[in-house]
PDB file of C-alpha atoms in Angstrom:
ATOM      1  CA  MET A  27     -50.481 -34.238  54.188  1.00 72.00           C
ATOM      2  CA  SER A  28     -48.484 -31.686  51.763  1.00 89.00           C
ATOM      3  CA  ARG A  29     -45.247 -29.900  53.037  1.00 91.00           C
ATOM      4  CA  THR A  30     -46.920 -26.748  52.670  1.00 92.00           C
ATOM      5  CA  THR A  31     -49.460 -27.716  54.974  1.00 94.00           C
ATOM      6  CA  ASP A  32     -47.061 -28.564  57.466  1.00 94.00           C
ATOM      7  CA  ILE A  33     -45.389 -25.521  57.142  1.00 95.00           C
ATOM      8  CA  LEU A  34     -48.433 -23.778  57.624  1.00 95.00           C
ATOM      9  CA  ILE A  35     -49.477 -25.234  60.649  1.00 96.00           C
ATOM     10  CA  THR A  36     -46.047 -25.360  62.089  1.00 96.00           C
ATOM     11  CA  ALA A  37     -45.747 -21.787  61.588  1.00 95.00           C
ATOM     12  CA  LEU A  38     -48.697 -21.121  63.873  1.00 96.00           C
ATOM     13  CA  ALA A  39     -46.655 -21.938  66.862  1.00 95.00           C
ATOM     14  CA  PRO A  40     -44.200 -19.037  66.519  1.00 92.00           C
ATOM     15  CA  ALA A  41     -46.884 -16.746  65.452  1.00 92.00           C
ATOM     16  CA  VAL A  42     -48.738 -17.411  68.823  1.00 93.00           C
ATOM     17  CA  TRP A  43     -45.461 -17.110  70.602  1.00 90.00           C
ATOM     18  CA  GLY A  44     -45.471 -13.485  69.497  1.00 86.00           C
ATOM     19  CA  SER A  45     -48.311 -12.625  71.923  1.00 88.00           C
ATOM     20  CA  THR A  46     -45.628 -13.821  75.090  1.00 83.00           C
ATOM     21  CA  TYR A  47     -44.469 -10.154  75.477  1.00 79.00           C
ATOM     22  CA  LEU A  48     -47.809  -8.627  75.377  1.00 84.00           C
ATOM     23  CA  VAL A  49     -49.314 -11.083  77.750  1.00 88.00           C
ATOM     24  CA  THR A  50     -46.324 -10.972  79.978  1.00 82.00           C
ATOM     25  CA  THR A  51     -46.416  -7.320  80.148  1.00 80.00           C
ATOM     26  CA  GLU A  52     -49.899  -6.434  80.257  1.00 88.00           C
ATOM     27  CA  ALA A  53     -51.554  -9.575  82.336  1.00 91.00           C
ATOM     28  CA  LEU A  54     -48.770 -10.999  84.670  1.00 89.00           C
ATOM     29  CA  PRO A  55     -46.880 -10.020  87.964  1.00 90.00           C
ATOM     30  CA  ALA A  56     -43.433  -8.347  86.890  1.00 84.00           C
ATOM     31  CA  GLY A  57     -40.138  -9.722  88.557  1.00 85.00           C
ATOM     32  CA  TYR A  58     -41.087 -13.348  88.842  1.00 90.00           C
ATOM     33  CA  PRO A  59     -39.678 -14.678  85.551  1.00 87.00           C
ATOM     34  CA  VAL A  60     -38.420 -17.977  86.899  1.00 92.00           C
ATOM     35  CA  THR A  61     -41.674 -18.614  88.544  1.00 94.00           C
ATOM     36  CA  LEU A  62     -43.652 -17.637  86.032  1.00 90.00           C
ATOM     37  CA  ALA A  63     -41.783 -19.835  83.466  1.00 91.00           C
ATOM     38  CA  ALA A  64     -42.326 -22.966  86.069  1.00 95.00           C
ATOM     39  CA  LEU A  65     -45.782 -22.073  86.487  1.00 94.00           C
ATOM     40  CA  ARG A  66     -46.168 -22.028  82.345  1.00 92.00           C
ATOM     41  CA  ALA A  67     -44.480 -25.282  81.892  1.00 95.00           C
ATOM     42  CA  LEU A  68     -45.220 -27.458  84.514  1.00 96.00           C
ATOM     43  CA  PRO A  69     -48.832 -27.158  84.700  1.00 95.00           C
ATOM     44  CA  ALA A  70     -49.104 -27.704  80.995  1.00 96.00           C
ATOM     45  CA  GLY A  71     -46.940 -30.703  81.158  1.00 96.00           C
ATOM     46  CA  LEU A  72     -48.756 -32.536  83.951  1.00 97.00           C
ATOM     47  CA  LEU A  73     -52.000 -31.837  81.956  1.00 96.00           C
ATOM     48  CA  LEU A  74     -50.637 -33.445  78.619  1.00 96.00           C
ATOM     49  CA  LEU A  75     -49.518 -36.408  80.625  1.00 97.00           C
ATOM     50  CA  ALA A  76     -52.930 -37.101  82.145  1.00 96.00           C
ATOM     51  CA  LEU A  77     -54.301 -36.788  78.493  1.00 96.00           C
ATOM     52  CA  THR A  78     -52.083 -38.904  77.020  1.00 96.00           C
ATOM     53  CA  ARG A  79     -51.620 -41.178  79.578  1.00 95.00           C
ATOM     54  CA  CYS A  80     -48.183 -41.916  78.307  1.00 96.00           C
ATOM     55  CA  LEU A  81     -45.062 -41.756  80.618  1.00 95.00           C
ATOM     56  CA  PRO A  82     -41.342 -42.095  78.957  1.00 95.00           C
ATOM     57  CA  PRO A  83     -39.374 -45.242  79.298  1.00 95.00           C
ATOM     58  CA  ARG A  84     -36.578 -45.479  81.631  1.00 94.00           C
ATOM     59  CA  ILE A  85     -34.137 -45.101  79.035  1.00 95.00           C
ATOM     60  CA  TRP A  86     -35.354 -42.112  77.787  1.00 96.00           C
ATOM     61  CA  LEU A  87     -35.645 -39.978  80.827  1.00 96.00           C
ATOM     62  CA  GLY A  88     -31.949 -38.569  80.307  1.00 97.00           C
ATOM     63  CA  ARG A  89     -32.842 -37.536  76.648  1.00 97.00           C
ATOM     64  CA  VAL A  90     -36.426 -36.030  78.014  1.00 97.00           C
ATOM     65  CA  PHE A  91     -34.771 -33.997  80.619  1.00 97.00           C
ATOM     66  CA  LEU A  92     -32.161 -32.395  78.269  1.00 98.00           C
ATOM     67  CA  LEU A  93     -34.480 -31.489  75.696  1.00 97.00           C
ATOM     68  CA  GLY A  94     -36.621 -30.546  78.174  1.00 97.00           C
ATOM     69  CA  SER A  95     -33.881 -28.150  79.571  1.00 97.00           C
ATOM     70  CA  PHE A  96     -33.061 -27.056  76.412  1.00 97.00           C
ATOM     71  CA  ASN A  97     -36.409 -26.315  74.853  1.00 96.00           C
ATOM     72  CA  PHE A  98     -38.087 -24.619  78.037  1.00 95.00           C
ATOM     73  CA  ALA A  99     -35.675 -24.256  81.449  1.00 95.00           C
ATOM     74  CA  LEU A 100     -32.575 -23.023  80.173  1.00 94.00           C
ATOM     75  CA  PHE A 101     -34.240 -21.232  77.193  1.00 93.00           C
ATOM     76  CA  TRP A 102     -37.029 -19.416  79.177  1.00 89.00           C
ATOM     77  CA  VAL A 103     -34.404 -18.210  81.945  1.00 88.00           C
ATOM     78  CA  LEU A 104     -31.965 -17.088  79.478  1.00 89.00           C
ATOM     79  CA  LEU A 105     -34.788 -15.143  77.522  1.00 82.00           C
ATOM     80  CA  PHE A 106     -36.078 -13.462  80.465  1.00 79.00           C
ATOM     81  CA  VAL A 107     -32.576 -12.411  81.514  1.00 83.00           C
ATOM     82  CA  ALA A 108     -31.885 -10.945  77.909  1.00 82.00           C
ATOM     83  CA  ALA A 109     -35.509  -9.307  78.108  1.00 74.00           C
ATOM     84  CA  TYR A 110     -34.772  -7.569  81.261  1.00 74.00           C
ATOM     85  CA  ARG A 111     -31.265  -6.744  80.566  1.00 77.00           C
ATOM     86  CA  LEU A 112     -31.585  -5.356  76.926  1.00 75.00           C
ATOM     87  CA  PRO A 113     -34.165  -3.604  74.700  1.00 67.00           C
ATOM     88  CA  GLY A 114     -36.675  -5.888  73.320  1.00 61.00           C
ATOM     89  CA  GLY A 115     -35.432  -5.432  69.822  1.00 64.00           C
ATOM     90  CA  VAL A 116     -31.889  -6.487  70.641  1.00 73.00           C
ATOM     91  CA  ALA A 117     -33.040  -9.414  72.631  1.00 74.00           C
ATOM     92  CA  ALA A 118     -35.278 -10.528  69.839  1.00 77.00           C
ATOM     93  CA  THR A 119     -32.492 -10.068  67.084  1.00 81.00           C
ATOM     94  CA  LEU A 120     -30.149 -12.288  69.041  1.00 83.00           C
ATOM     95  CA  GLY A 121     -32.979 -14.671  69.289  1.00 83.00           C
ATOM     96  CA  ALA A 122     -33.310 -14.950  65.240  1.00 88.00           C
ATOM     97  CA  LEU A 123     -29.907 -16.121  65.160  1.00 92.00           C
ATOM     98  CA  GLN A 124     -31.081 -19.445  66.282  1.00 94.00           C
ATOM     99  CA  ALA A 125     -31.614 -20.059  62.629  1.00 93.00           C
ATOM    100  CA  MET A 126     -28.336 -19.865  61.563  1.00 93.00           C
ATOM    101  CA  MET A 127     -27.245 -21.826  64.578  1.00 96.00           C
ATOM    102  CA  VAL A 128     -29.503 -24.741  63.717  1.00 95.00           C
ATOM    103  CA  ILE A 129     -27.877 -24.904  60.304  1.00 94.00           C
ATOM    104  CA  PHE A 130     -24.339 -25.633  61.790  1.00 95.00           C
ATOM    105  CA  MET A 131     -25.902 -27.764  64.669  1.00 96.00           C
ATOM    106  CA  ALA A 132     -27.724 -29.905  62.118  1.00 94.00           C
ATOM    107  CA  ARG A 133     -24.339 -30.414  60.099  1.00 94.00           C
ATOM    108  CA  GLY A 134     -22.613 -31.657  63.036  1.00 94.00           C
ATOM    109  CA  TRP A 135     -25.597 -33.918  64.634  1.00 94.00           C
ATOM    110  CA  LEU A 136     -27.726 -34.902  61.704  1.00 93.00           C
ATOM    111  CA  GLY A 137     -25.081 -34.820  58.921  1.00 92.00           C
ATOM    112  CA  THR A 138     -27.126 -32.349  57.114  1.00 90.00           C
ATOM    113  CA  ALA A 139     -25.284 -30.435  54.339  1.00 90.00           C
ATOM    114  CA  ILE A 140     -24.658 -26.572  54.765  1.00 91.00           C
ATOM    115  CA  ARG A 141     -26.164 -24.620  51.702  1.00 90.00           C
ATOM    116  CA  ALA A 142     -24.828 -21.002  51.105  1.00 92.00           C
ATOM    117  CA  ASP A 143     -28.684 -19.931  50.069  1.00 93.00           C
ATOM    118  CA  ALA A 144     -29.982 -21.184  53.435  1.00 94.00           C
ATOM    119  CA  VAL A 145     -27.550 -19.520  55.124  1.00 95.00           C
ATOM    120  CA  ALA A 146     -28.240 -16.447  53.130  1.00 95.00           C
ATOM    121  CA  ALA A 147     -32.030 -16.937  54.060  1.00 95.00           C
ATOM    122  CA  ALA A 148     -30.912 -16.969  57.884  1.00 95.00           C
ATOM    123  CA  ALA A 149     -28.976 -13.830  57.644  1.00 95.00           C
ATOM    124  CA  ALA A 150     -31.698 -11.780  55.770  1.00 95.00           C
ATOM    125  CA  GLY A 151     -33.913 -12.934  58.439  1.00 93.00           C
ATOM    126  CA  VAL A 152     -31.845 -11.609  61.361  1.00 93.00           C
ATOM    127  CA  ALA A 153     -31.112  -8.339  59.329  1.00 93.00           C
ATOM    128  CA  GLY A 154     -35.072  -8.239  59.200  1.00 91.00           C
ATOM    129  CA  VAL A 155     -35.617  -8.374  62.701  1.00 89.00           C
ATOM    130  CA  ALA A 156     -33.081  -5.722  63.445  1.00 87.00           C
ATOM    131  CA  LEU A 157     -35.040  -3.308  61.317  1.00 88.00           C
ATOM    132  CA  LEU A 158     -38.243  -4.447  62.458  1.00 83.00           C
ATOM    133  CA  LEU A 159     -37.387  -4.059  66.516  1.00 78.00           C
ATOM    134  CA  ILE A 160     -34.052  -2.090  67.226  1.00 75.00           C
ATOM    135  CA  GLY A 161     -34.349   1.527  67.695  1.00 69.00           C
ATOM    136  CA  PRO A 162     -31.413   4.120  67.220  1.00 63.00           C
ATOM    137  CA  GLY A 163     -30.981   4.424  71.143  1.00 58.00           C
ATOM    138  CA  ALA A 164     -30.631   0.540  71.675  1.00 57.00           C
ATOM    139  CA  ALA A 165     -28.153  -0.008  74.509  1.00 62.00           C
ATOM    140  CA  LEU A 166     -25.629  -3.325  74.782  1.00 70.00           C
ATOM    141  CA  ASP A 167     -25.424  -4.904  77.967  1.00 82.00           C
ATOM    142  CA  PRO A 168     -22.704  -7.878  77.992  1.00 88.00           C
ATOM    143  CA  ILE A 169     -24.626  -9.904  80.238  1.00 89.00           C
ATOM    144  CA  GLY A 170     -27.890  -9.312  78.274  1.00 85.00           C
ATOM    145  CA  ILE A 171     -26.036 -10.229  75.108  1.00 88.00           C
ATOM    146  CA  ALA A 172     -24.646 -13.635  76.422  1.00 92.00           C
ATOM    147  CA  ALA A 173     -27.989 -14.309  77.754  1.00 89.00           C
ATOM    148  CA  GLY A 174     -29.626 -13.769  74.285  1.00 88.00           C
ATOM    149  CA  LEU A 175     -27.125 -15.463  72.342  1.00 93.00           C
ATOM    150  CA  GLY A 176     -27.141 -18.469  75.140  1.00 94.00           C
ATOM    151  CA  GLY A 177     -30.915 -18.678  74.647  1.00 91.00           C
ATOM    152  CA  ALA A 178     -30.793 -19.007  71.026  1.00 93.00           C
ATOM    153  CA  ALA A 179     -28.284 -21.666  71.094  1.00 96.00           C
ATOM    154  CA  SER A 180     -30.320 -23.573  73.748  1.00 96.00           C
ATOM    155  CA  MET A 181     -33.237 -23.392  71.310  1.00 95.00           C
ATOM    156  CA  ALA A 182     -31.300 -24.329  68.423  1.00 96.00           C
ATOM    157  CA  ALA A 183     -29.870 -27.554  70.076  1.00 97.00           C
ATOM    158  CA  GLY A 184     -33.082 -28.271  71.246  1.00 96.00           C
ATOM    159  CA  THR A 185     -34.845 -28.194  67.928  1.00 95.00           C
ATOM    160  CA  VAL A 186     -32.100 -30.122  66.184  1.00 96.00           C
ATOM    161  CA  LEU A 187     -31.711 -32.880  69.128  1.00 97.00           C
ATOM    162  CA  SER A 188     -35.740 -33.084  68.905  1.00 96.00           C
ATOM    163  CA  ARG A 189     -35.351 -34.019  65.396  1.00 94.00           C
ATOM    164  CA  LYS A 190     -32.323 -36.711  66.064  1.00 95.00           C
ATOM    165  CA  TRP A 191     -34.191 -38.256  68.866  1.00 95.00           C
ATOM    166  CA  GLN A 192     -37.648 -39.227  67.916  1.00 93.00           C
ATOM    167  CA  PRO A 193     -39.308 -41.564  70.291  1.00 94.00           C
ATOM    168  CA  PRO A 194     -42.266 -43.901  68.815  1.00 93.00           C
ATOM    169  CA  VAL A 195     -45.100 -41.961  70.447  1.00 95.00           C
ATOM    170  CA  SER A 196     -47.031 -38.834  69.138  1.00 95.00           C
ATOM    171  CA  ALA A 197     -45.875 -35.009  69.108  1.00 94.00           C
ATOM    172  CA  LEU A 198     -48.394 -34.562  72.021  1.00 95.00           C
ATOM    173  CA  SER A 199     -47.035 -37.188  74.512  1.00 96.00           C
ATOM    174  CA  PHE A 200     -43.607 -35.959  73.013  1.00 97.00           C
ATOM    175  CA  THR A 201     -44.408 -32.549  74.230  1.00 97.00           C
ATOM    176  CA  ALA A 202     -45.792 -33.573  77.859  1.00 97.00           C
ATOM    177  CA  TRP A 203     -42.683 -35.243  78.505  1.00 97.00           C
ATOM    178  CA  GLN A 204     -40.412 -32.266  77.391  1.00 97.00           C
ATOM    179  CA  LEU A 205     -42.717 -29.603  79.307  1.00 97.00           C
ATOM    180  CA  THR A 206     -43.266 -31.934  82.680  1.00 97.00           C
ATOM    181  CA  ALA A 207     -39.219 -32.233  82.467  1.00 98.00           C
ATOM    182  CA  GLY A 208     -38.446 -28.462  81.899  1.00 97.00           C
ATOM    183  CA  GLY A 209     -41.198 -27.577  84.670  1.00 97.00           C
ATOM    184  CA  LEU A 210     -39.590 -29.845  87.352  1.00 97.00           C
ATOM    185  CA  ILE A 211     -36.221 -27.795  86.367  1.00 97.00           C
ATOM    186  CA  LEU A 212     -37.379 -24.701  86.963  1.00 96.00           C
ATOM    187  CA  LEU A 213     -39.736 -25.207  90.107  1.00 96.00           C
ATOM    188  CA  PRO A 214     -36.857 -25.653  92.406  1.00 96.00           C
ATOM    189  CA  LEU A 215     -34.916 -23.040  90.742  1.00 94.00           C
ATOM    190  CA  ALA A 216     -38.018 -20.632  91.318  1.00 95.00           C
ATOM    191  CA  LEU A 217     -38.373 -21.153  95.128  1.00 95.00           C
ATOM    192  CA  ILE A 218     -34.375 -20.776  95.592  1.00 95.00           C
ATOM    193  CA  VAL A 219     -34.000 -17.477  93.437  1.00 93.00           C
ATOM    194  CA  GLU A 220     -37.380 -15.748  93.811  1.00 94.00           C
ATOM    195  CA  PRO A 221     -39.794 -14.695  96.593  1.00 94.00           C
ATOM    196  CA  PRO A 222     -43.395 -16.108  96.467  1.00 93.00           C
ATOM    197  CA  LEU A 223     -46.101 -14.781  93.983  1.00 93.00           C
ATOM    198  CA  PRO A 224     -48.587 -12.290  95.479  1.00 93.00           C
ATOM    199  CA  ALA A 225     -52.253 -12.848  95.145  1.00 93.00           C
ATOM    200  CA  LEU A 226     -53.040 -13.612  91.784  1.00 93.00           C
ATOM    201  CA  THR A 227     -55.904 -11.692  90.015  1.00 96.00           C
ATOM    202  CA  VAL A 228     -58.302 -13.019  87.470  1.00 96.00           C
ATOM    203  CA  THR A 229     -56.271 -11.122  84.835  1.00 96.00           C
ATOM    204  CA  ASN A 230     -52.937 -12.726  85.912  1.00 95.00           C
ATOM    205  CA  LEU A 231     -54.545 -16.333  86.175  1.00 95.00           C
ATOM    206  CA  ALA A 232     -55.906 -15.310  82.710  1.00 96.00           C
ATOM    207  CA  GLY A 233     -52.442 -14.582  81.084  1.00 94.00           C
ATOM    208  CA  LEU A 234     -51.071 -18.197  82.857  1.00 94.00           C
ATOM    209  CA  ALA A 235     -53.756 -20.126  81.022  1.00 95.00           C
ATOM    210  CA  TRP A 236     -52.832 -18.196  78.028  1.00 95.00           C
ATOM    211  CA  LEU A 237     -49.378 -18.702  78.166  1.00 93.00           C
ATOM    212  CA  GLY A 238     -49.397 -22.453  79.528  1.00 94.00           C
ATOM    213  CA  LEU A 239     -52.240 -24.110  77.569  1.00 94.00           C
ATOM    214  CA  ILE A 240     -51.952 -22.309  74.352  1.00 95.00           C
ATOM    215  CA  GLY A 241     -48.607 -20.750  74.186  1.00 93.00           C
ATOM    216  CA  ALA A 242     -46.983 -23.909  75.510  1.00 94.00           C
ATOM    217  CA  ALA A 243     -49.151 -27.129  75.535  1.00 95.00           C
ATOM    218  CA  ALA A 244     -51.001 -26.506  72.274  1.00 95.00           C
ATOM    219  CA  THR A 245     -48.177 -24.725  69.986  1.00 96.00           C
ATOM    220  CA  TYR A 246     -45.139 -26.811  71.240  1.00 95.00           C
ATOM    221  CA  ALA A 247     -47.265 -30.313  70.297  1.00 95.00           C
ATOM    222  CA  ILE A 248     -47.763 -28.300  67.025  1.00 96.00           C
ATOM    223  CA  TRP A 249     -43.590 -27.260  66.978  1.00 96.00           C
ATOM    224  CA  PHE A 250     -42.432 -30.594  67.566  1.00 95.00           C
ATOM    225  CA  ARG A 251     -44.994 -32.326  65.204  1.00 95.00           C
ATOM    226  CA  GLY A 252     -43.164 -29.809  62.834  1.00 95.00           C
ATOM    227  CA  VAL A 253     -39.549 -30.510  63.836  1.00 94.00           C
ATOM    228  CA  ALA A 254     -40.604 -34.558  63.169  1.00 93.00           C
ATOM    229  CA  ARG A 255     -41.831 -33.466  59.659  1.00 93.00           C
ATOM    230  CA  LEU A 256     -39.702 -30.908  58.269  1.00 93.00           C
ATOM    231  CA  GLU A 257     -35.885 -30.157  57.807  1.00 92.00           C
ATOM    232  CA  PRO A 258     -34.477 -28.545  60.836  1.00 91.00           C
ATOM    233  CA  GLY A 259     -33.614 -25.466  58.941  1.00 93.00           C
ATOM    234  CA  ALA A 260     -37.056 -24.849  57.678  1.00 93.00           C
ATOM    235  CA  VAL A 261     -38.619 -25.389  61.151  1.00 94.00           C
ATOM    236  CA  SER A 262     -36.051 -22.480  62.635  1.00 93.00           C
ATOM    237  CA  MET A 263     -37.043 -20.032  60.051  1.00 95.00           C
ATOM    238  CA  LEU A 264     -40.530 -20.446  61.005  1.00 95.00           C
ATOM    239  CA  GLY A 265     -39.448 -18.962  64.412  1.00 92.00           C
ATOM    240  CA  MET A 266     -38.807 -15.581  62.768  1.00 92.00           C
ATOM    241  CA  MET A 267     -42.733 -15.118  62.855  1.00 91.00           C
ATOM    242  CA  SER A 268     -42.663 -14.461  66.581  1.00 88.00           C
ATOM    243  CA  PRO A 269     -41.321 -10.882  66.220  1.00 86.00           C
ATOM    244  CA  VAL A 270     -43.426 -10.089  63.361  1.00 88.00           C
ATOM    245  CA  THR A 271     -46.542 -10.978  65.337  1.00 88.00           C
ATOM    246  CA  ALA A 272     -45.477  -9.194  68.327  1.00 83.00           C
ATOM    247  CA  VAL A 273     -44.818  -5.883  66.356  1.00 84.00           C
ATOM    248  CA  ILE A 274     -48.232  -6.158  64.829  1.00 86.00           C
ATOM    249  CA  LEU A 275     -49.762  -6.960  68.167  1.00 85.00           C
ATOM    250  CA  GLY A 276     -48.354  -4.000  69.599  1.00 83.00           C
ATOM    251  CA  TRP A 277     -49.560  -1.550  66.454  1.00 85.00           C
ATOM    252  CA  VAL A 278     -53.146  -3.171  66.629  1.00 86.00           C
ATOM    253  CA  TRP A 279     -53.472  -3.818  70.796  1.00 85.00           C
ATOM    254  CA  LEU A 280     -51.128  -0.975  72.270  1.00 77.00           C
ATOM    255  CA  GLY A 281     -51.287   1.542  69.826  1.00 83.00           C
ATOM    256  CA  GLN A 282     -47.712   1.647  69.006  1.00 76.00           C
ATOM    257  CA  SER A 283     -46.359   3.341  65.978  1.00 79.00           C
ATOM    258  CA  LEU A 284     -45.008   1.570  62.573  1.00 80.00           C
ATOM    259  CA  SER A 285     -42.396   3.037  60.704  1.00 85.00           C
ATOM    260  CA  PRO A 286     -41.798   2.547  57.176  1.00 89.00           C
ATOM    261  CA  VAL A 287     -38.604   0.792  58.264  1.00 88.00           C
ATOM    262  CA  GLN A 288     -40.228  -1.379  60.640  1.00 86.00           C
ATOM    263  CA  GLY A 289     -42.188  -2.200  57.747  1.00 89.00           C
ATOM    264  CA  ALA A 290     -39.483  -2.952  55.627  1.00 92.00           C
ATOM    265  CA  GLY A 291     -37.838  -5.203  57.906  1.00 90.00           C
ATOM    266  CA  ALA A 292     -41.377  -7.015  58.185  1.00 90.00           C
ATOM    267  CA  VAL A 293     -41.323  -7.639  54.607  1.00 93.00           C
ATOM    268  CA  ILE A 294     -37.597  -8.856  54.548  1.00 95.00           C
ATOM    269  CA  VAL A 295     -38.472 -11.415  57.393  1.00 93.00           C
ATOM    270  CA  LEU A 296     -41.302 -12.714  55.695  1.00 94.00           C
ATOM    271  CA  GLY A 297     -39.271 -12.902  52.575  1.00 95.00           C
ATOM    272  CA  SER A 298     -36.615 -14.535  54.110  1.00 95.00           C
ATOM    273  CA  VAL A 299     -39.091 -17.288  55.898  1.00 94.00           C
ATOM    274  CA  TRP A 300     -40.220 -17.882  52.320  1.00 95.00           C
ATOM    275  CA  TYR A 301     -37.030 -18.506  50.922  1.00 94.00           C
ATOM    276  CA  GLY A 302     -35.645 -20.411  53.619  1.00 93.00           C
ATOM    277  CA  GLN A 303     -38.396 -22.926  53.079  1.00 92.00           C
ATOM    278  CA  ARG A 304     -37.200 -23.466  49.626  1.00 88.00           C
ATOM    279  CA  ALA A 305     -33.653 -23.427  50.217  1.00 89.00           C
ATOM    280  CA  ASN A 306     -34.051 -26.317  52.808  1.00 87.00           C
ATOM    281  CA  ARG A 307     -36.518 -27.963  50.744  1.00 80.00           C
ATOM    282  CA  VAL A 308     -33.824 -28.539  48.069  1.00 50.00           C
ATOM    283  CA  ARG A 309     -30.851 -29.474  50.513  1.00 46.00           C
ATOM    284  CA  ALA A 310     -33.319 -32.028  51.800  1.00 46.00           C
ATOM    285  CA  GLY A 311     -34.208 -33.096  48.179  1.00 46.00           C
ATOM    286  CA  LEU A 312     -30.416 -33.241  47.356  1.00 44.00           C
ATOM    287  CA  THR A 313     -29.750 -35.502  50.500  1.00 45.00           C
ATOM    288  CA  SER A 314     -32.416 -38.183  49.118  1.00 42.00           C
ATOM    289  CA  GLU A 315     -30.906 -38.034  45.634  1.00 42.00           C
ATOM    290  CA  ARG A 316     -27.485 -38.770  47.179  1.00 44.00           C
ATOM    291  CA  ARG A 317     -28.989 -41.715  49.239  1.00 40.00           C
ATOM    292  CA  ALA A 318     -30.695 -43.136  46.432  1.00 41.00           C
ATOM    293  CA  ALA A 319     -27.498 -42.882  44.046  1.00 43.00           C
ATOM    294  CA  ARG A 320     -25.558 -44.639  46.661  1.00 40.00           C
ATOM    295  CA  LEU A 321     -28.178 -47.204  46.916  1.00 34.00           C
ATOM    296  CA  ALA A 322     -28.218 -47.739  42.880  1.00 42.00           C
ATOM    297  CA  ARG A 323     -24.304 -47.882  43.030  1.00 43.00           C
ATOM    298  CA  ALA A 324     -24.537 -50.629  45.809  1.00 40.00           C
TER     299      ALA A 324
END
């Protein structure tokens, strides 16, 4: 399968994640972020475990729970805190910094070279998200900013470590392990810090089904497949598709306005995602050439 096909398939995951804000605000009860995150992760993880019939070996448990924490438990909790305390545009812009964090984390944990064009693509993407989402009256809350930066760092660490630690199983099994671990971490936390959920309506159940089955089980399997096949920097740039989808859904579904500045921001984001794939591919190619040269000298 070609690299272009892998990119397009992987991009489906963040594109679907862009629906999370719409589904959460329109279909789920407000005020239960940790409980809803647990209900999104744990049932999806258990379902995938039942389908794959593949449990992690004992020596992998520590890594699986660490990855489940970075990619799901810690990330989702901090994401909700940022969303509650910051305007959506500010929170999304902080989350877009994940792409730049991945570049530097990949240098430390994977030995991947840092290229100026890859950093420039990530910076342009952040600027595009800011134009797309931040309004003139955006307020800055210190706790919200810390949560937004922490969430971006958590997802970045999870992305890089998911590439570093590749178990000899399918992407579906790897997703099942991490979702289950993240849900098991979130469940006791939800029971401690939040009141019981009210009786769920059909709309609530449909929203949870979408976020769990499609927005977690299916899309994260696609995402981890991409993490295994593509460079970490290239994968993280695809995450910027999420705010673009969110704005388009708000425009189409909720009748929200779309200004020329937002349109320009969307174009910048899409351009940075495209250029980020080229920049990271060049980096990967150079790395391969260096390895070949070393082998020839040996």
